[in-house]
PDB file of C-alpha atoms in Angstrom:
ATOM      1  CA  MET A   1      28.828 -17.665   2.049  1.00  0.00           C
ATOM      2  CA  ARG A   2      28.692 -15.909  -1.130  1.00  0.00           C
ATOM      3  CA  ARG A   3      29.095 -12.171  -0.855  1.00  0.00           C
ATOM      4  CA  ARG A   4      26.187 -10.166  -2.304  1.00  0.00           C
ATOM      5  CA  ARG A   5      26.376  -7.028  -4.252  1.00  0.00           C
ATOM      6  CA  GLY A   6      24.408  -4.368  -6.115  1.00  0.00           C
ATOM      7  CA  SER A   7      20.840  -5.256  -6.485  1.00  0.00           C
ATOM      8  CA  SER A   8      20.980  -8.695  -5.002  1.00  0.00           C
ATOM      9  CA  LEU A   9      22.232  -7.107  -1.899  1.00  0.00           C
ATOM     10  CA  GLN A  10      19.679  -4.256  -1.993  1.00  0.00           C
ATOM     11  CA  GLU A  11      16.823  -6.597  -2.357  1.00  0.00           C
ATOM     12  CA  ALA A  12      18.178  -8.817   0.668  1.00  0.00           C
ATOM     13  CA  LEU A  13      18.397  -5.688   2.777  1.00  0.00           C
ATOM     14  CA  LEU A  14      15.008  -4.581   1.950  1.00  0.00           C
ATOM     15  CA  GLU A  15      13.440  -7.907   2.492  1.00  0.00           C
ATOM     16  CA  ALA A  16      15.172  -8.089   5.850  1.00  0.00           C
ATOM     17  CA  ALA A  17      14.100  -4.630   6.763  1.00  0.00           C
ATOM     18  CA  TRP A  18      10.453  -5.412   5.993  1.00  0.00           C
ATOM     19  CA  ALA A  19      10.695  -8.595   8.088  1.00  0.00           C
ATOM     20  CA  GLU A  20      12.117  -6.678  11.014  1.00  0.00           C
ATOM     21  CA  LEU A  21       9.415  -4.019  10.703  1.00  0.00           C
ATOM     22  CA  THR A  22       6.573  -6.459  10.735  1.00  0.00           C
ATOM     23  CA  GLU A  23       7.953  -8.504  13.522  1.00  0.00           C
ATOM     24  CA  ARG A  24       9.234  -5.692  15.851  1.00  0.00           C
ATOM     25  CA  GLY A  25       7.417  -2.446  14.536  1.00  0.00           C
ATOM     26  CA  TYR A  26       9.110   0.793  14.117  1.00  0.00           C
ATOM     27  CA  ALA A  27       9.887   1.373  17.746  1.00  0.00           C
ATOM     28  CA  GLY A  28      11.711  -1.910  17.968  1.00  0.00           C
ATOM     29  CA  PHE A  29      13.372  -1.738  14.563  1.00  0.00           C
ATOM     30  CA  THR A  30      17.217  -1.195  14.946  1.00  0.00           C
ATOM     31  CA  LEU A  31      19.787  -1.140  12.437  1.00  0.00           C
ATOM     32  CA  GLU A  32      21.937  -3.606  14.416  1.00  0.00           C
ATOM     33  CA  ALA A  33      19.075  -6.035  14.316  1.00  0.00           C
ATOM     34  CA  LEU A  34      18.605  -5.366  10.533  1.00  0.00           C
ATOM     35  CA  ALA A  35      22.228  -5.853   9.763  1.00  0.00           C
ATOM     36  CA  LYS A  36      22.237  -9.282  11.792  1.00  0.00           C
ATOM     37  CA  ARG A  37      19.174 -10.534   9.891  1.00  0.00           C
ATOM     38  CA  ALA A  38      20.610  -9.573   6.509  1.00  0.00           C
ATOM     39  CA  GLY A  39      23.937 -11.129   7.351  1.00  0.00           C
ATOM     40  CA  THR A  40      25.763  -7.906   6.802  1.00  0.00           C
ATOM     41  CA  SER A  41      27.095  -4.898   8.912  1.00  0.00           C
ATOM     42  CA  THR A  42      25.590  -1.491   9.887  1.00  0.00           C
ATOM     43  CA  PRO A  43      28.145   0.404   7.683  1.00  0.00           C
ATOM     44  CA  VAL A  44      26.751  -1.386   4.643  1.00  0.00           C
ATOM     45  CA  LEU A  45      23.353   0.034   5.715  1.00  0.00           C
ATOM     46  CA  TYR A  46      24.781   3.408   6.142  1.00  0.00           C
ATOM     47  CA  ARG A  47      26.113   3.517   2.636  1.00  0.00           C
ATOM     48  CA  ARG A  48      22.778   3.118   1.372  1.00  0.00           C
ATOM     49  CA  TRP A  49      20.478   5.124   3.648  1.00  0.00           C
ATOM     50  CA  THR A  50      21.310   7.896   6.176  1.00  0.00           C
ATOM     51  CA  ASP A  51      18.958   6.843   9.011  1.00  0.00           C
ATOM     52  CA  LYS A  52      16.343   4.357  10.224  1.00  0.00           C
ATOM     53  CA  ARG A  53      13.471   6.414   8.472  1.00  0.00           C
ATOM     54  CA  GLU A  54      14.920   6.147   4.985  1.00  0.00           C
ATOM     55  CA  ILE A  55      15.354   2.383   5.466  1.00  0.00           C
ATOM     56  CA  ILE A  56      11.753   2.076   6.654  1.00  0.00           C
ATOM     57  CA  GLU A  57      10.461   4.139   3.608  1.00  0.00           C
ATOM     58  CA  ALA A  58      12.648   2.065   1.204  1.00  0.00           C
ATOM     59  CA  ALA A  59      11.213  -1.188   2.675  1.00  0.00           C
ATOM     60  CA  ILE A  60       7.711  -0.125   2.426  1.00  0.00           C
ATOM     61  CA  ALA A  61       8.142   1.045  -1.188  1.00  0.00           C
ATOM     62  CA  HIS A  62       9.997  -2.278  -1.942  1.00  0.00           C
ATOM     63  CA  ALA A  63       7.261  -4.248  -0.169  1.00  0.00           C
ATOM     64  CA  SER A  64       4.550  -2.346  -2.321  1.00  0.00           C
ATOM     65  CA  ALA A  65       6.406  -2.835  -5.624  1.00  0.00           C
ATOM     66  CA  THR A  66       6.712  -6.706  -4.967  1.00  0.00           C
ATOM     67  CA  ARG A  67       3.066  -7.014  -4.456  1.00  0.00           C
ATOM     68  CA  PRO A  68       1.855  -5.447  -7.642  1.00  0.00           C
ATOM     69  CA  VAL A  69      -1.984  -5.209  -8.209  1.00  0.00           C
ATOM     70  CA  GLU A  70      -2.988  -4.848 -11.764  1.00  0.00           C
ATOM     71  CA  VAL A  71      -5.772  -2.596 -12.352  1.00  0.00           C
ATOM     72  CA  PRO A  72      -8.600  -4.817 -13.864  1.00  0.00           C
ATOM     73  CA  ASP A  73     -10.567  -3.877 -16.767  1.00  0.00           C
ATOM     74  CA  THR A  74     -13.799  -5.989 -16.610  1.00  0.00           C
ATOM     75  CA  GLY A  75     -15.673  -3.745 -18.832  1.00  0.00           C
ATOM     76  CA  SER A  76     -17.804  -2.234 -16.028  1.00  0.00           C
ATOM     77  CA  LEU A  77     -17.230   0.192 -13.045  1.00  0.00           C
ATOM     78  CA  ARG A  78     -18.822  -2.448 -10.608  1.00  0.00           C
ATOM     79  CA  GLY A  79     -16.821  -5.263 -11.938  1.00  0.00           C
ATOM     80  CA  ASP A  80     -13.536  -3.126 -11.853  1.00  0.00           C
ATOM     81  CA  LEU A  81     -14.048  -1.953  -8.300  1.00  0.00           C
ATOM     82  CA  ILE A  82     -14.914  -5.482  -7.027  1.00  0.00           C
ATOM     83  CA  ALA A  83     -12.054  -7.019  -8.725  1.00  0.00           C
ATOM     84  CA  ILE A  84      -9.464  -4.494  -7.476  1.00  0.00           C
ATOM     85  CA  MET A  85     -10.516  -4.849  -4.023  1.00  0.00           C
ATOM     86  CA  GLN A  86     -10.429  -8.688  -4.179  1.00  0.00           C
ATOM     87  CA  ALA A  87      -6.978  -8.531  -5.691  1.00  0.00           C
ATOM     88  CA  THR A  88      -5.831  -6.123  -2.997  1.00  0.00           C
ATOM     89  CA  ASN A  89      -7.137  -8.670  -0.329  1.00  0.00           C
ATOM     90  CA  ARG A  90      -4.876 -11.245  -1.824  1.00  0.00           C
ATOM     91  CA  ALA A  91      -1.786  -8.997  -2.373  1.00  0.00           C
ATOM     92  CA  ARG A  92      -1.683  -6.126  -0.025  1.00  0.00           C
ATOM     93  CA  VAL A  93      -3.750  -6.435   3.189  1.00  0.00           C
ATOM     94  CA  ASP A  94      -0.455  -7.201   5.161  1.00  0.00           C
ATOM     95  CA  LEU A  95       0.744  -3.675   4.000  1.00  0.00           C
ATOM     96  CA  LEU A  96      -2.369  -2.115   5.177  1.00  0.00           C
ATOM     97  CA  ALA A  97      -2.179  -3.971   8.463  1.00  0.00           C
ATOM     98  CA  ALA A  98       1.425  -3.170   8.841  1.00  0.00           C
ATOM     99  CA  ALA A  99       0.580   0.433   8.570  1.00  0.00           C
ATOM    100  CA  THR A 100      -1.788   0.370  11.328  1.00  0.00           C
ATOM    101  CA  VAL A 101      -0.025  -1.972  13.700  1.00  0.00           C
ATOM    102  CA  HIS A 102       3.680  -1.295  13.304  1.00  0.00           C
ATOM    103  CA  LEU A 103       4.042   2.217  12.277  1.00  0.00           C
ATOM    104  CA  GLY A 104       2.470   4.452  14.824  1.00  0.00           C
ATOM    105  CA  SER A 105       5.677   5.479  16.299  1.00  0.00           C
ATOM    106  CA  TYR A 106       7.054   6.134  12.774  1.00  0.00           C
ATOM    107  CA  PHE A 107       4.160   8.658  12.191  1.00  0.00           C
ATOM    108  CA  ASP A 108       4.747  10.193  15.540  1.00  0.00           C
ATOM    109  CA  ASN A 109       8.493  10.552  14.980  1.00  0.00           C
ATOM    110  CA  THR A 110       8.285  11.779  11.359  1.00  0.00           C
ATOM    111  CA  GLY A 111       5.176  14.070  11.620  1.00  0.00           C
ATOM    112  CA  THR A 112       3.697  12.160   8.698  1.00  0.00           C
ATOM    113  CA  GLY A 113       0.746   9.860   8.165  1.00  0.00           C
ATOM    114  CA  PRO A 114      -0.456   7.092   6.069  1.00  0.00           C
ATOM    115  CA  GLU A 115      -1.218   9.260   3.165  1.00  0.00           C
ATOM    116  CA  GLN A 116       2.563  10.063   2.838  1.00  0.00           C
ATOM    117  CA  LEU A 117       3.446   6.471   2.725  1.00  0.00           C
ATOM    118  CA  ARG A 118       0.764   5.964   0.076  1.00  0.00           C
ATOM    119  CA  GLU A 119       2.216   8.628  -2.132  1.00  0.00           C
ATOM    120  CA  LEU A 120       5.495   6.928  -1.632  1.00  0.00           C
ATOM    121  CA  ALA A 121       4.137   3.567  -2.742  1.00  0.00           C
ATOM    122  CA  LEU A 122       2.363   5.201  -5.776  1.00  0.00           C
ATOM    123  CA  ASN A 123       5.598   6.794  -6.856  1.00  0.00           C
ATOM    124  CA  GLY A 124       3.988   9.435  -9.102  1.00  0.00           C
ATOM    125  CA  ARG A 125       1.702   6.837 -10.823  1.00  0.00           C
ATOM    126  CA  PRO A 126      -2.027   7.377 -10.929  1.00  0.00           C
ATOM    127  CA  SER A 127      -4.141   5.399  -8.225  1.00  0.00           C
ATOM    128  CA  ALA A 128      -6.176   2.511  -9.185  1.00  0.00           C
ATOM    129  CA  ALA A 129      -9.148   4.715  -8.221  1.00  0.00           C
ATOM    130  CA  GLU A 130      -8.196   7.461 -10.676  1.00  0.00           C
ATOM    131  CA  ILE A 131      -7.702   4.668 -13.552  1.00  0.00           C
ATOM    132  CA  ILE A 132     -10.954   2.950 -12.818  1.00  0.00           C
ATOM    133  CA  GLY A 133     -12.899   6.408 -12.581  1.00  0.00           C
ATOM    134  CA  ARG A 134     -11.513   7.520 -15.716  1.00  0.00           C
ATOM    135  CA  ARG A 135     -12.321   4.221 -17.653  1.00  0.00           C
ATOM    136  CA  ALA A 136     -15.919   4.380 -16.383  1.00  0.00           C
ATOM    137  CA  ALA A 137     -16.337   7.971 -17.428  1.00  0.00           C
ATOM    138  CA  ASP A 138     -14.911   7.047 -20.840  1.00  0.00           C
ATOM    139  CA  ARG A 139     -17.252   4.190 -21.247  1.00  0.00           C
ATOM    140  CA  GLY A 140     -20.242   6.467 -20.372  1.00  0.00           C
ATOM    141  CA  GLU A 141     -21.173   4.762 -17.155  1.00  0.00           C
ATOM    142  CA  ILE A 142     -20.499   7.908 -14.954  1.00  0.00           C
ATOM    143  CA  ASP A 143     -20.489  11.659 -15.551  1.00  0.00           C
ATOM    144  CA  PRO A 144     -16.981  12.813 -15.193  1.00  0.00           C
ATOM    145  CA  ALA A 145     -18.149  15.675 -13.039  1.00  0.00           C
ATOM    146  CA  VAL A 146     -18.797  13.107 -10.155  1.00  0.00           C
ATOM    147  CA  LEU A 147     -15.212  12.041 -10.098  1.00  0.00           C
ATOM    148  CA  THR A 148     -13.944  14.236  -7.339  1.00  0.00           C
ATOM    149  CA  PRO A 149     -10.945  12.928  -5.376  1.00  0.00           C
ATOM    150  CA  ARG A 150     -13.374  12.179  -2.436  1.00  0.00           C
ATOM    151  CA  THR A 151     -15.959  10.299  -4.518  1.00  0.00           C
ATOM    152  CA  ILE A 152     -13.462   8.231  -6.499  1.00  0.00           C
ATOM    153  CA  ASN A 153     -11.517   7.218  -3.542  1.00  0.00           C
ATOM    154  CA  LEU A 154     -14.508   6.359  -1.340  1.00  0.00           C
ATOM    155  CA  PRO A 155     -14.682   2.710  -2.228  1.00  0.00           C
ATOM    156  CA  PHE A 156     -10.981   2.382  -1.382  1.00  0.00           C
ATOM    157  CA  ASP A 157     -11.344   4.502   1.805  1.00  0.00           C
ATOM    158  CA  LEU A 158     -14.219   2.150   3.025  1.00  0.00           C
ATOM    159  CA  PHE A 159     -12.106  -1.055   1.989  1.00  0.00           C
ATOM    160  CA  ARG A 160      -9.047   0.453   4.017  1.00  0.00           C
ATOM    161  CA  HIS A 161     -11.374   1.167   6.965  1.00  0.00           C
ATOM    162  CA  GLU A 162     -12.638  -2.373   7.003  1.00  0.00           C
ATOM    163  CA  VAL A 163      -9.070  -3.702   7.004  1.00  0.00           C
ATOM    164  CA  LEU A 164      -7.936  -1.460   9.674  1.00  0.00           C
ATOM    165  CA  MET A 165     -10.742  -2.209  11.879  1.00  0.00           C
ATOM    166  CA  THR A 166     -10.399  -5.985  11.568  1.00  0.00           C
ATOM    167  CA  LEU A 167      -6.738  -6.359  10.386  1.00  0.00           C
ATOM    168  CA  LYS A 168      -8.017  -9.091   8.029  1.00  0.00           C
ATOM    169  CA  PRO A 169      -8.915  -9.265   4.473  1.00  0.00           C
ATOM    170  CA  VAL A 170     -12.320  -7.879   3.580  1.00  0.00           C
ATOM    171  CA  SER A 171     -14.908 -10.482   2.763  1.00  0.00           C
ATOM    172  CA  ASP A 172     -16.420 -10.589  -0.579  1.00  0.00           C
ATOM    173  CA  GLU A 173     -19.853  -9.921   0.912  1.00  0.00           C
ATOM    174  CA  ALA A 174     -18.639  -6.673   2.500  1.00  0.00           C
ATOM    175  CA  ILE A 175     -16.807  -5.581  -0.783  1.00  0.00           C
ATOM    176  CA  GLU A 176     -20.130  -6.082  -2.769  1.00  0.00           C
ATOM    177  CA  ASP A 177     -22.102  -4.203  -0.004  1.00  0.00           C
ATOM    178  CA  ILE A 178     -19.685  -1.281  -0.195  1.00  0.00           C
ATOM    179  CA  VAL A 179     -19.997  -1.240  -4.042  1.00  0.00           C
ATOM    180  CA  ASP A 180     -23.636  -1.992  -4.473  1.00  0.00           C
ATOM    181  CA  THR A 181     -25.134  -0.050  -1.633  1.00  0.00           C
ATOM    182  CA  ILE A 182     -22.810   3.077  -1.176  1.00  0.00           C
ATOM    183  CA  VAL A 183     -20.507   3.596  -4.384  1.00  0.00           C
ATOM    184  CA  MET A 184     -22.600   2.661  -7.357  1.00  0.00           C
ATOM    185  CA  PRO A 185     -25.575   4.726  -6.129  1.00  0.00           C
ATOM    186  CA  LEU A 186     -23.261   7.697  -5.429  1.00  0.00           C
ATOM    187  CA  LEU A 187     -21.078   7.571  -8.627  1.00  0.00           C
ATOM    188  CA  THR A 188     -24.020   6.779 -11.088  1.00  0.00           C
ATOM    189  CA  ARG A 189     -26.609   9.206  -9.646  1.00  0.00           C
ATOM    190  CA  PRO A 190     -28.122  11.697 -12.152  1.00  0.00           C
ATOM    191  CA  ARG A 191     -26.506  15.193 -12.000  1.00  0.00           C
TER     192      ARG A 191
END
């Protein structure tokens, strides 16, 4: 077996950590099982991370980074919202489901919630909601004054709710219903 080093080893460790997390959950996640899955030893893990929490957070950030969702620019707010939710269905529904199913004890142990993990995954970048909202305002489709954090995040909050309730991708019909009956009337209403 070829000895892995550097980024090759790091990637293998993070992929193994994600696999352990999605199979065993946070409560069943152990450094010993991770080391065995990755074909290494626990001292190798401790040279990179101080504890289980850091490994889990790194694995989530890595899983998010390896499933990029490009923010579409279809030329319309409606088109952008539908396209981003459909792309998220294809690339990231497993991340949302994992946060629900496997991280309950992580949140209990760390005193954090999904919002902190979302911030970790964003890594300081603007969210898709912010980008889409800004573009729509620049095109004159919506009044920039309606772009409060709550209104611009609403379509994504409703999308996440659907995923968390079903643990499945959101149907195209449900996505269009969210956009057409709730979000567009809210964001495009006269001020």
